[in-house]
Short mmCIF file of C-alpha atoms in Angstrom, two decimals:
data_model
loop_
_atom_site.label_atom_id
_atom_site.label_comp_id
_atom_site.label_asym_id
_atom_site.label_seq_id
_atom_site.Cartn_x
_atom_site.Cartn_y
_atom_site.Cartn_z
CA UNK N 752 29.47 -22.42 18.14
CA UNK N 753 28.50 -20.08 15.32
CA UNK N 754 24.80 -19.70 14.58
CA UNK N 755 23.91 -17.71 11.45
CA UNK N 756 20.74 -15.63 11.37
CA UNK N 757 18.24 -17.43 9.15
CA UNK N 758 15.36 -15.98 7.19
CA UNK N 759 12.41 -14.61 9.14
CA UNK N 760 9.70 -17.28 9.32
CA UNK N 761 7.02 -16.12 11.79
CA UNK N 762 4.50 -18.69 10.50
CA UNK N 763 6.70 -21.54 11.73
CA UNK N 764 6.93 -22.76 15.35
CA UNK N 765 9.56 -21.06 17.48
CA UNK N 766 11.21 -24.40 18.26
CA UNK N 767 13.02 -26.07 15.35
CA UNK N 768 12.27 -23.06 13.20
CA UNK N 769 14.98 -23.09 10.49
CA UNK N 770 14.97 -19.29 10.40
CA UNK N 771 14.74 -16.29 12.69
CA UNK N 772 11.86 -15.71 15.09
CA UNK N 773 12.27 -11.91 14.98
CA UNK N 774 13.72 -9.67 12.23
CA UNK N 775 12.64 -6.05 12.72
CA UNK N 776 13.98 -2.89 11.06
CA UNK N 777 16.21 -4.99 8.84
CA UNK N 778 16.01 -6.68 5.46
CA UNK N 779 17.60 -9.95 4.38
CA UNK N 780 20.35 -9.65 1.79
CA UNK N 781 22.69 -12.51 0.81
CA UNK N 782 24.05 -14.17 3.98
CA UNK N 783 23.31 -11.20 6.24
CA UNK N 784 20.68 -8.77 7.39
CA UNK N 785 21.05 -5.13 6.40
CA UNK N 786 19.83 -2.09 8.30
CA UNK N 787 16.45 -0.77 7.15
CA UNK N 788 16.66 3.04 7.41
CA UNK N 789 14.24 5.19 9.33
CA UNK N 790 12.12 7.99 7.89
CA UNK N 791 13.58 11.50 7.64
CA UNK N 792 11.09 14.23 6.72
CA UNK N 793 12.26 17.17 4.67
CA UNK N 794 9.29 19.26 3.55
CA UNK N 795 8.96 22.76 4.97
CA UNK N 796 5.17 22.48 5.25
CA UNK N 797 2.72 19.58 5.45
CA UNK N 798 -0.35 18.53 3.50
CA UNK N 799 -2.65 18.64 6.53
CA UNK N 800 -4.10 15.11 6.29
CA UNK N 801 -3.20 11.53 5.42
CA UNK N 802 -2.14 10.87 1.86
CA UNK N 803 -4.54 8.92 -0.40
CA UNK N 804 -1.98 8.33 -3.15
CA UNK N 805 1.24 9.63 -4.68
CA UNK N 806 3.24 9.50 -7.88
CA UNK N 807 6.68 10.59 -9.05
CA UNK N 808 7.52 11.33 -12.68
CA UNK N 809 10.09 12.81 -15.06
CA UNK N 810 9.16 14.66 -18.23
CA UNK N 811 10.91 14.28 -21.57
CA UNK N 812 13.53 16.83 -20.52
CA UNK N 813 14.32 14.95 -17.28
CA UNK N 814 12.57 17.40 -14.95
CA UNK N 815 11.05 15.85 -11.82
CA UNK N 816 7.39 16.19 -10.84
CA UNK N 817 6.07 14.70 -7.57
CA UNK N 818 2.35 14.69 -6.80
CA UNK N 819 0.55 13.68 -3.61
CA UNK N 820 -3.21 13.62 -2.98
CA UNK N 821 -5.45 13.77 0.05
CA UNK N 822 -9.26 13.70 0.09
CA UNK N 823 -9.69 17.33 -0.93
CA UNK N 824 -6.50 18.35 -2.77
CA UNK N 825 -3.79 17.25 -5.16
CA UNK N 826 -0.42 18.76 -4.26
CA UNK N 827 2.79 19.18 -6.15
CA UNK N 828 5.84 18.53 -4.00
CA UNK N 829 8.79 20.61 -5.23
CA UNK N 830 11.86 21.93 -3.39
CA UNK N 831 10.48 20.54 -0.15
CA UNK N 832 7.19 22.44 -0.38
CA UNK N 833 3.61 21.25 -0.94
CA UNK N 834 1.61 23.44 -3.33
CA UNK N 835 -2.03 22.69 -4.09
CA UNK N 836 -2.63 22.07 -7.80
CA UNK N 837 -6.29 21.04 -7.44
CA UNK N 838 -8.73 21.70 -4.61
CA UNK N 839 -12.38 21.08 -3.72
CA UNK N 840 -12.16 17.34 -4.37
CA UNK N 841 -14.72 15.04 -2.76
CA UNK N 842 -13.20 11.59 -2.26
CA UNK N 843 -13.81 9.75 1.01
CA UNK N 844 -11.48 7.97 3.41
CA UNK N 845 -11.67 4.69 1.47
CA UNK N 846 -11.06 6.30 -1.94
CA UNK N 847 -7.50 6.45 -3.23
CA UNK N 848 -5.83 8.33 -6.07
CA UNK N 849 -4.01 6.70 -8.96
CA UNK N 850 -1.33 8.67 -10.83
CA UNK N 851 -0.27 7.49 -14.30
CA UNK N 852 2.20 9.02 -16.73
CA UNK N 853 1.31 9.11 -20.44
CA UNK N 854 4.05 10.94 -22.34
CA UNK N 855 4.35 14.34 -20.70
CA UNK N 856 0.86 14.03 -19.20
CA UNK N 857 0.13 12.92 -15.63
CA UNK N 858 -3.37 11.45 -15.25
CA UNK N 859 -4.93 11.39 -11.76
CA UNK N 860 -8.16 9.61 -10.82
CA UNK N 861 -10.07 8.38 -7.78
CA UNK N 862 -13.36 7.16 -9.32
CA UNK N 863 -15.36 9.86 -7.57
CA UNK N 864 -14.19 13.18 -8.97
CA UNK N 865 -13.65 13.86 -12.66
CA UNK N 866 -10.29 12.43 -13.79
CA UNK N 867 -7.57 15.06 -13.96
CA UNK N 868 -4.63 15.80 -16.23
CA UNK N 869 -1.43 17.79 -15.80
CA UNK N 870 0.87 18.53 -18.74
CA UNK N 871 4.38 18.63 -17.33
CA UNK N 872 6.28 21.71 -18.42
CA UNK N 873 3.08 23.54 -19.37
CA UNK N 874 0.30 23.17 -16.78
CA UNK N 875 0.12 25.12 -13.56
CA UNK N 876 -2.82 23.24 -12.08
CA UNK N 877 -4.63 19.97 -12.73
CA UNK N 878 -7.69 20.22 -14.97
CA UNK N 879 -10.52 17.89 -15.97
CA UNK N 880 -9.41 15.32 -18.54
CA UNK N 881 -12.67 15.89 -20.38
CA UNK N 882 -11.38 19.36 -21.34
CA UNK N 883 -8.97 17.73 -23.80
CA UNK N 884 -10.52 14.27 -24.14
CA UNK N 885 -14.13 14.36 -25.29
CA UNK N 886 -16.01 11.38 -23.93
CA UNK N 887 -13.35 10.45 -21.37
CA UNK N 888 -15.01 8.35 -18.64
CA UNK N 889 -14.78 8.81 -14.91
CA UNK N 890 -12.59 5.97 -13.69
CA UNK N 891 -10.81 4.82 -10.56
CA UNK N 892 -7.58 3.29 -11.90
CA UNK N 893 -5.42 3.45 -15.02
CA UNK N 894 -2.24 2.18 -16.63
CA UNK N 895 -0.39 2.56 -19.91
CA UNK N 896 -0.35 -0.59 -22.04
CA UNK N 897 1.72 -0.17 -25.19
CA UNK N 898 0.51 3.17 -26.63
CA UNK N 899 -2.87 3.31 -24.89
CA UNK N 900 -4.12 4.82 -21.65
CA UNK N 901 -6.17 1.97 -20.23
CA UNK N 902 -8.71 2.89 -17.55
CA UNK N 903 -10.85 0.74 -15.28
CA UNK N 904 -13.64 0.75 -12.73
CA UNK N 905 -16.19 3.32 -13.85
CA UNK N 906 -18.78 4.46 -11.32
CA UNK N 907 -21.61 2.69 -13.16
CA UNK N 908 -19.48 -0.15 -14.56
CA UNK N 909 -16.97 -1.33 -11.97
CA UNK N 910 -15.93 -4.23 -14.21
CA UNK N 911 -15.36 -2.11 -17.36
CA UNK N 912 -12.01 -1.27 -18.94
CA UNK N 913 -11.88 1.52 -21.52
CA UNK N 914 -8.85 2.68 -23.46
CA UNK N 915 -7.95 5.83 -25.36
CA UNK N 916 -6.99 6.14 -28.98
CA UNK N 917 -3.54 4.86 -29.87
CA UNK N 918 -0.98 7.38 -28.58
CA UNK N 919 -3.83 9.86 -28.09
CA UNK N 920 -5.52 10.56 -24.75
CA UNK N 921 -7.81 13.11 -26.40
CA UNK N 922 -9.66 10.39 -28.32
CA UNK N 923 -12.24 8.22 -26.52
CA UNK N 924 -14.81 7.49 -29.23
CA UNK N 925 -15.19 3.73 -29.63
CA UNK N 926 -13.79 2.59 -32.96
CA UNK N 927 -11.71 5.73 -33.56
CA UNK N 928 -7.93 5.28 -33.45
CA UNK N 929 -8.58 1.82 -31.91
CA UNK N 930 -10.24 3.34 -28.85
CA UNK N 931 -12.80 0.96 -27.31
CA UNK N 932 -14.08 -0.60 -24.10
CA UNK N 933 -14.80 -4.04 -22.70
CA UNK N 934 -16.98 -5.19 -19.82
CA UNK N 935 -15.23 -8.06 -18.04
CA UNK N 936 -17.53 -11.03 -17.46
CA UNK N 937 -17.74 -13.30 -14.43
CA UNK N 938 -17.73 -12.79 -10.70
CA UNK N 939 -14.22 -11.38 -10.35
CA UNK N 940 -15.47 -8.24 -8.64
CA UNK N 941 -14.53 -4.65 -9.31
CA UNK N 942 -11.31 -3.57 -11.04
CA UNK N 943 -8.79 -2.31 -8.49
CA UNK N 944 -5.52 -1.90 -10.42
CA UNK N 945 -4.06 -1.85 -13.94
CA UNK N 946 -0.32 -2.30 -14.50
CA UNK N 947 1.71 -0.66 -17.27
CA UNK N 948 4.10 -2.00 -19.89
CA UNK N 949 4.20 -3.96 -23.14
CA UNK N 950 1.54 -6.16 -21.57
CA UNK N 951 -0.91 -5.14 -18.88
CA UNK N 952 -2.50 -6.92 -15.97
CA UNK N 953 -6.00 -5.96 -14.92
CA UNK N 954 -6.51 -6.80 -11.25
CA UNK N 955 -10.01 -7.44 -10.05
CA UNK N 956 -10.78 -8.37 -6.46
CA UNK N 957 -10.91 -12.08 -7.33
CA UNK N 958 -9.40 -12.31 -10.82
CA UNK N 959 -6.37 -11.27 -12.87
CA UNK N 960 -6.60 -10.67 -16.62
CA UNK N 961 -3.67 -10.24 -18.97
CA UNK N 962 -3.93 -7.66 -21.78
CA UNK N 963 -1.93 -8.22 -24.99
CA UNK N 964 -2.06 -5.79 -27.89
CA UNK N 965 -2.93 -7.56 -31.15
CA UNK N 966 -4.27 -4.64 -33.20
CA UNK N 967 -6.97 -4.81 -35.83
CA UNK N 968 -10.61 -4.90 -34.81
CA UNK N 969 -9.76 -6.86 -31.66
CA UNK N 970 -7.14 -4.36 -30.38
CA UNK N 971 -6.46 -6.25 -27.12
CA UNK N 972 -6.57 -9.97 -26.39
CA UNK N 973 -7.77 -10.58 -22.82
CA UNK N 974 -6.64 -13.77 -21.08
CA UNK N 975 -7.65 -14.81 -17.57
CA UNK N 976 -4.48 -16.00 -15.82
CA UNK N 977 -5.94 -16.19 -12.31
CA UNK N 978 -9.66 -17.07 -12.29
CA UNK N 979 -10.25 -17.04 -8.53
CA UNK N 980 -7.60 -14.82 -7.00
CA UNK N 981 -6.99 -11.07 -7.31
CA UNK N 982 -5.93 -8.08 -5.26
CA UNK N 983 -7.85 -7.11 -2.14
CA UNK N 984 -7.29 -3.40 -2.78
CA UNK N 985 -5.60 -1.49 -5.58
CA UNK N 986 -2.79 -0.06 -3.47
CA UNK N 987 -1.65 -3.58 -2.52
CA UNK N 988 -0.21 -4.04 -6.05
CA UNK N 989 3.41 -3.09 -6.83
CA UNK N 990 5.38 -3.41 -10.05
CA UNK N 991 9.02 -3.51 -11.12
CA UNK N 992 9.29 -3.87 -14.88
CA UNK N 993 7.42 -7.09 -15.76
CA UNK N 994 7.33 -8.44 -12.22
CA UNK N 995 4.21 -7.65 -10.20
CA UNK N 996 3.42 -8.39 -6.56
CA UNK N 997 0.09 -8.19 -4.77
CA UNK N 998 -1.78 -9.10 -1.60
CA UNK N 999 -4.83 -11.31 -1.99
CA UNK N 1000 -7.40 -12.59 0.50
CA UNK N 1001 -5.15 -15.58 1.20
CA UNK N 1002 -1.70 -14.00 1.24
CA UNK N 1003 1.12 -12.57 -0.86
CA UNK N 1004 1.75 -13.48 -4.50
CA UNK N 1005 3.92 -12.59 -7.49
CA UNK N 1006 2.84 -12.46 -11.12
CA UNK N 1007 5.61 -13.37 -13.54
CA UNK N 1008 4.36 -13.91 -17.08
CA UNK N 1009 1.29 -16.12 -16.84
CA UNK N 1010 2.38 -17.63 -13.51
CA UNK N 1011 0.90 -16.57 -10.18
CA UNK N 1012 3.31 -17.77 -7.51
CA UNK N 1013 2.77 -17.88 -3.75
CA UNK N 1014 5.58 -16.04 -1.95
CA UNK N 1015 4.18 -15.79 1.57
CA UNK N 1016 2.71 -19.26 2.18
CA UNK N 1017 4.09 -20.94 5.34
CA UNK N 1018 6.35 -17.94 5.82
CA UNK N 1019 4.44 -14.75 6.67
CA UNK N 1020 0.79 -15.08 5.55
CA UNK N 1021 -0.60 -16.15 8.93
CA UNK N 1022 1.48 -13.58 10.78
CA UNK N 1023 0.28 -10.78 8.52
CA UNK N 1024 -3.35 -11.81 8.75
CA UNK N 1025 -3.21 -11.77 12.55
CA UNK N 1026 -1.11 -8.59 12.78
CA UNK N 1027 -3.19 -6.52 10.34
CA UNK N 1028 -5.69 -4.10 11.87
CA UNK N 1029 -8.79 -5.27 9.98
CA UNK N 1030 -10.62 -2.00 10.60
CA UNK N 1031 -8.26 -0.23 8.17
CA UNK N 1032 -7.34 -2.86 5.57
CA UNK N 1033 -7.98 -0.33 2.79
CA UNK N 1034 -4.90 1.63 3.99
CA UNK N 1035 -2.37 -1.04 2.91
CA UNK N 1036 0.06 0.55 0.46
CA UNK N 1037 2.72 -1.25 -1.62
CA UNK N 1038 5.90 0.15 -3.17
CA UNK N 1039 9.17 -1.08 -4.68
CA UNK N 1040 12.74 -0.12 -3.81
CA UNK N 1041 14.40 -1.28 -7.06
CA UNK N 1042 17.96 -0.51 -5.94
CA UNK N 1043 17.77 -2.90 -2.98
CA UNK N 1044 15.31 -5.20 -4.80
CA UNK N 1045 12.67 -4.90 -2.11
CA UNK N 1046 8.90 -4.86 -2.40
CA UNK N 1047 7.11 -3.57 0.67
CA UNK N 1048 3.61 -3.31 2.06
CA UNK N 1049 2.95 -0.49 4.54
CA UNK N 1050 0.05 -1.42 6.82
CA UNK N 1051 -1.74 -0.58 10.10
CA UNK N 1052 -0.90 -3.21 12.68
CA UNK N 1053 -2.98 -4.62 15.50
CA UNK N 1054 -0.09 -3.67 17.83
CA UNK N 1055 -1.17 -0.03 17.66
CA UNK N 1056 -4.24 -0.45 19.86
CA UNK N 1057 -4.85 3.31 20.07
CA UNK N 1058 -5.11 3.73 16.29
CA UNK N 1059 -8.33 5.58 15.48
CA UNK N 1060 -7.27 7.24 12.21
CA UNK N 1061 -5.92 4.31 10.21
CA UNK N 1062 -2.34 5.58 10.13
CA UNK N 1063 0.06 2.78 9.20
CA UNK N 1064 2.86 1.81 11.54
CA UNK N 1065 4.57 -1.28 10.06
CA UNK N 1066 6.12 -2.44 6.79
CA UNK N 1067 6.42 -6.06 5.76
CA UNK N 1068 9.38 -6.45 3.40
CA UNK N 1069 10.12 -9.03 0.70
CA UNK N 1070 13.56 -9.18 -0.92
CA UNK N 1071 12.68 -10.55 -4.35
CA UNK N 1072 16.32 -11.38 -5.11
CA UNK N 1073 16.87 -13.57 -2.04
CA UNK N 1074 13.15 -14.41 -1.58
CA UNK N 1075 13.37 -13.61 2.13
CA UNK N 1076 11.07 -11.58 4.39
CA UNK N 1077 11.50 -9.15 7.28
CA UNK N 1078 9.65 -6.40 9.14
CA UNK N 1079 10.13 -2.69 9.81
CA UNK N 1080 8.47 0.08 11.78
CA UNK N 1081 7.40 3.38 10.20
CA UNK N 1082 4.50 5.75 10.82
CA UNK N 1083 3.18 6.87 7.44
CA UNK N 1084 0.10 6.93 5.22
CA UNK N 1085 1.84 6.35 1.86
CA UNK N 1086 5.10 4.93 0.57
CA UNK N 1087 6.20 5.31 -3.04
CA UNK N 1088 9.26 5.30 -5.31
CA UNK N 1089 10.16 8.97 -5.48
CA UNK N 1090 12.41 10.97 -7.78
CA UNK N 1091 14.11 13.57 -5.62
CA UNK N 1092 14.61 16.88 -7.43
CA UNK N 1093 17.69 19.08 -7.60
CA UNK N 1094 19.44 19.44 -4.25
CA UNK N 1095 20.41 22.40 -2.17
CA UNK N 1096 22.84 22.32 0.75
CA UNK N 1097 19.84 22.58 3.08
CA UNK N 1098 18.30 19.43 1.58
CA UNK N 1099 21.43 17.27 1.53
CA UNK N 1100 20.48 15.73 4.85
CA UNK N 1101 17.68 13.82 3.14
CA UNK N 1102 20.47 11.74 1.60
CA UNK N 1103 22.38 11.34 4.85
CA UNK N 1104 21.89 12.82 8.29
CA UNK N 1105 25.69 13.09 8.50
CA UNK N 1106 27.26 15.03 5.62
CA UNK N 1107 30.57 13.25 6.27
CA UNK N 1108 28.90 9.97 5.22
CA UNK N 1109 28.09 11.30 1.72
CA UNK N 1110 30.69 9.84 -0.65
CA UNK N 1111 29.41 11.63 -3.76
CA UNK N 1112 31.51 14.40 -5.29
CA UNK N 1113 29.67 17.71 -5.33
CA UNK N 1114 30.51 18.35 -9.01
CA UNK N 1115 28.77 15.21 -10.32
CA UNK N 1116 25.39 15.00 -12.07
CA UNK N 1117 23.96 13.23 -9.01
CA UNK N 1118 23.19 16.58 -7.38
CA UNK N 1119 21.17 17.72 -10.41
CA UNK N 1120 18.39 15.51 -9.06
CA UNK N 1121 16.27 12.74 -10.50
CA UNK N 1122 17.62 10.00 -8.22
CA UNK N 1123 15.11 7.40 -7.03
CA UNK N 1124 14.55 6.95 -3.30
CA UNK N 1125 11.88 5.19 -1.30
CA UNK N 1126 9.65 8.08 -0.27
CA UNK N 1127 6.73 8.47 2.10
CA UNK N 1128 4.23 10.83 3.62
CA UNK N 1129 4.78 10.44 7.34
CA UNK N 1130 2.36 10.69 10.26
CA UNK N 1131 3.01 14.46 10.49
CA UNK N 1132 1.77 14.73 6.86
CA UNK N 1133 5.26 15.71 5.72
CA UNK N 1134 7.29 14.37 2.80
CA UNK N 1135 10.05 12.01 3.88
CA UNK N 1136 12.48 9.44 2.57
CA UNK N 1137 13.97 6.37 4.21
CA UNK N 1138 17.52 7.58 4.83
CA UNK N 1139 17.88 7.86 8.62
CA UNK N 1140 19.55 5.78 11.31
CA UNK N 1141 16.80 6.13 13.91
CA UNK N 1142 15.60 2.53 13.82
CA UNK N 1143 16.74 0.00 16.42
CA UNK N 1144 17.32 -3.33 14.68
CA UNK N 1145 16.27 -6.58 16.33
CA UNK N 1146 17.03 -10.14 15.22
CA UNK N 1147 16.35 -13.30 17.19
CA UNK N 1148 17.74 -16.74 16.44
CA UNK N 1149 15.72 -19.88 16.27
CA UNK N 1150 15.17 -21.75 19.53
CA UNK N 1151 17.99 -24.31 19.89
CA UNK N 1152 18.65 -27.39 21.99
CA UNK N 1153 22.42 -26.98 22.16
CA UNK N 1154 23.09 -30.35 23.82
CA UNK N 1155 20.27 -32.78 22.97
CA UNK N 1156 18.68 -34.18 26.11
CA UNK N 1157 20.64 -31.81 28.39
CA UNK N 1158 20.35 -28.33 29.75
CA UNK N 1159 22.86 -25.72 28.59
CA UNK N 1160 24.67 -23.00 30.46
CA UNK N 1161 25.42 -20.01 28.22
CA UNK N 1162 28.41 -17.88 29.27
CA UNK N 1163 29.21 -15.58 26.37
CA UNK N 1164 27.72 -14.34 23.12
CA UNK N 1165 29.71 -12.62 20.37
CA UNK N 1166 27.33 -10.95 17.92
CA UNK N 1167 28.64 -11.22 14.36
CA UNK N 1168 27.47 -7.68 13.72
CA UNK N 1169 29.47 -4.56 12.81
CA UNK N 1170 27.85 -2.56 15.61
CA UNK N 1171 28.00 -2.56 19.40
CA UNK N 1172 24.92 -4.72 19.79
CA UNK N 1173 23.16 -5.70 23.01
CA UNK N 1174 22.11 -9.27 23.75
CA UNK N 1175 19.49 -11.08 25.81
CA UNK N 1176 19.11 -14.85 26.24
CA UNK N 1177 15.70 -16.53 26.35
CA UNK N 1178 15.45 -20.02 27.81
CA UNK N 1179 12.94 -22.63 28.95
CA UNK N 1180 13.24 -26.22 30.12
CA UNK N 1181 10.02 -27.51 28.54
CA UNK N 1182 8.24 -26.33 25.43
CA UNK N 1183 5.14 -25.81 27.55
CA UNK N 1184 7.01 -23.47 29.93
CA UNK N 1185 7.03 -19.70 29.78
CA UNK N 1186 10.25 -18.15 28.51
CA UNK N 1187 12.78 -16.77 31.02
CA UNK N 1188 14.61 -13.73 29.68
CA UNK N 1189 18.00 -12.56 30.91
CA UNK N 1190 18.87 -8.93 31.45
CA UNK N 1191 20.18 -7.03 28.42
CA UNK N 1192 23.98 -7.11 28.21
CA UNK N 1193 26.18 -4.70 26.25
CA UNK N 1194 29.28 -5.56 24.28
CA UNK N 1195 32.62 -5.26 26.08
CA UNK N 1196 35.97 -4.17 24.63
CA UNK N 1197 36.69 -7.75 23.50
CA UNK N 1198 33.54 -7.87 21.40
CA UNK N 1199 31.79 -10.24 23.81
CA UNK N 1200 28.46 -9.92 25.59
CA UNK N 1201 29.05 -11.80 28.87
CA UNK N 1202 25.60 -13.13 29.70
CA UNK N 1203 24.73 -15.98 32.07
CA UNK N 1204 21.62 -18.06 31.47
CA UNK N 1205 20.75 -21.75 31.56
CA UNK N 1206 17.99 -23.94 30.21
CA UNK N 1207 17.34 -26.78 27.80
CA UNK N 1208 15.99 -24.61 24.99
CA UNK N 1209 17.86 -21.40 24.11
CA UNK N 1210 17.38 -18.51 21.71
CA UNK N 1211 19.41 -15.34 21.44
CA UNK N 1212 18.00 -11.85 20.84
CA UNK N 1213 20.36 -9.27 19.34
CA UNK N 1214 19.58 -5.55 19.11
CA UNK N 1215 21.56 -3.03 17.10
CA UNK N 1216 21.51 0.56 18.42
CA UNK N 1217 19.68 3.44 16.78
CA UNK N 1218 21.79 6.26 15.45
CA UNK N 1219 24.42 3.90 14.01
CA UNK N 1220 24.87 3.19 10.30
CA UNK N 1221 25.85 -0.47 10.63
CA UNK N 1222 25.98 -2.66 7.52
CA UNK N 1223 25.80 -6.40 8.28
CA UNK N 1224 24.30 -8.67 10.92
CA UNK N 1225 25.25 -12.27 10.17
CA UNK N 1226 24.66 -14.26 13.34
CA UNK N 1227 26.17 -15.03 16.73
CA UNK N 1228 29.12 -16.91 18.16
CA UNK N 1229 27.95 -18.71 21.29
CA UNK N 1230 29.93 -20.16 24.20
CA UNK N 1231 28.01 -22.70 26.29
CA UNK N 1232 28.59 -25.79 28.38
CA UNK N 1233 26.46 -28.84 28.99
CA UNK N 1234 24.56 -29.02 32.26
CA UNK N 1235 22.51 -31.83 33.76
CA UNK N 1236 19.79 -33.92 32.16
CA UNK N 1237 16.32 -32.48 31.92
#
């Protein structure tokens, strides 16, 4: 009997769950789970504290600039080394940094310190935006909508958006070059995020507003598309082109046009709410892996009972192509889409821990840099990317009654996995009973895991080994016989 691995549905009961009860360190592709890679750090030094934000950019000449912030400093990450480009900052543990690219400028802000700018190709250090932009406000978040730098959440006006002159971040005088501001009415709470693109979405804590450029005296038309739901915190919002995902008070959602669609209801919302360490909810950090079409939320879990610093230890993953969820383990303070700069032989292992697995010719443009990877700042405060094989994968089938009304005796399991997986069987005779778990059994030379276990209700747990670059986990092939009535 072949049993395919279904989608991970932790909000559903274990019995008669149409999906998988466990799916850890994997992500769901089409008809199989794929291995989710582990973190591999590569920086020669560390930034000395948890990251409060990061951004990765390319200038008009294609050169890569990576910036990471902590409470007191903004660092440039280049050639595997952190170099401070702004010090003596004063943000607290609940303040985060937003990095936004406007032409060759990178704008950094946290709502506490003066907003900063860095001109790629020219600047050595960050400097106050007010030095080039007279009247520029102090703001927490920003985005680029059409040809305007749009800012939000000023210290004295948390519901105010203010935008620069058209294609000009030096102009902030209202009415000049279409620069202006708008205080958002209602009880939507403070502004926590602004997306970029032809249209913009302004996320408040309990409201989402769409910005459309119309020009003239109006400049922007503001339309409320979600009157009672917004983003809990700014770093819970992630964007890939016009698609935007966020975490609200009541779960996970996607914004597509004017539609706000629930993506986590009856799937993962209850699990996440119970698994999240509520003492550090401000540490949730979202990012997109566009190549694998994954959006992810790094978060501190309640499983880490010794957590006193707020470091995150889990990632909940949504494949927005297949619309399926999974879970992964990673100790980090920030994840972000990162352009990796030009490579040296010493840094090739950030692509693969085994050079023999690299199938890219050394004379191609790939090694000039600028490739996008899912990056992170790990728990050792070092720069890292998800490229390793250190994670042990774990997938568990739904609980099955193989022979309705009868107990089953399981003799063999053949994992449909291209790795030497181990297997355990979990059984019970009544739904009220505690689960009995068999010993873990390895795969033999015939590809079978000879395990012996009996019970009326059966589920199979499959683990893939760490250190192996396996590709597909599709399900199990199960051999069982009917036993007596129960």
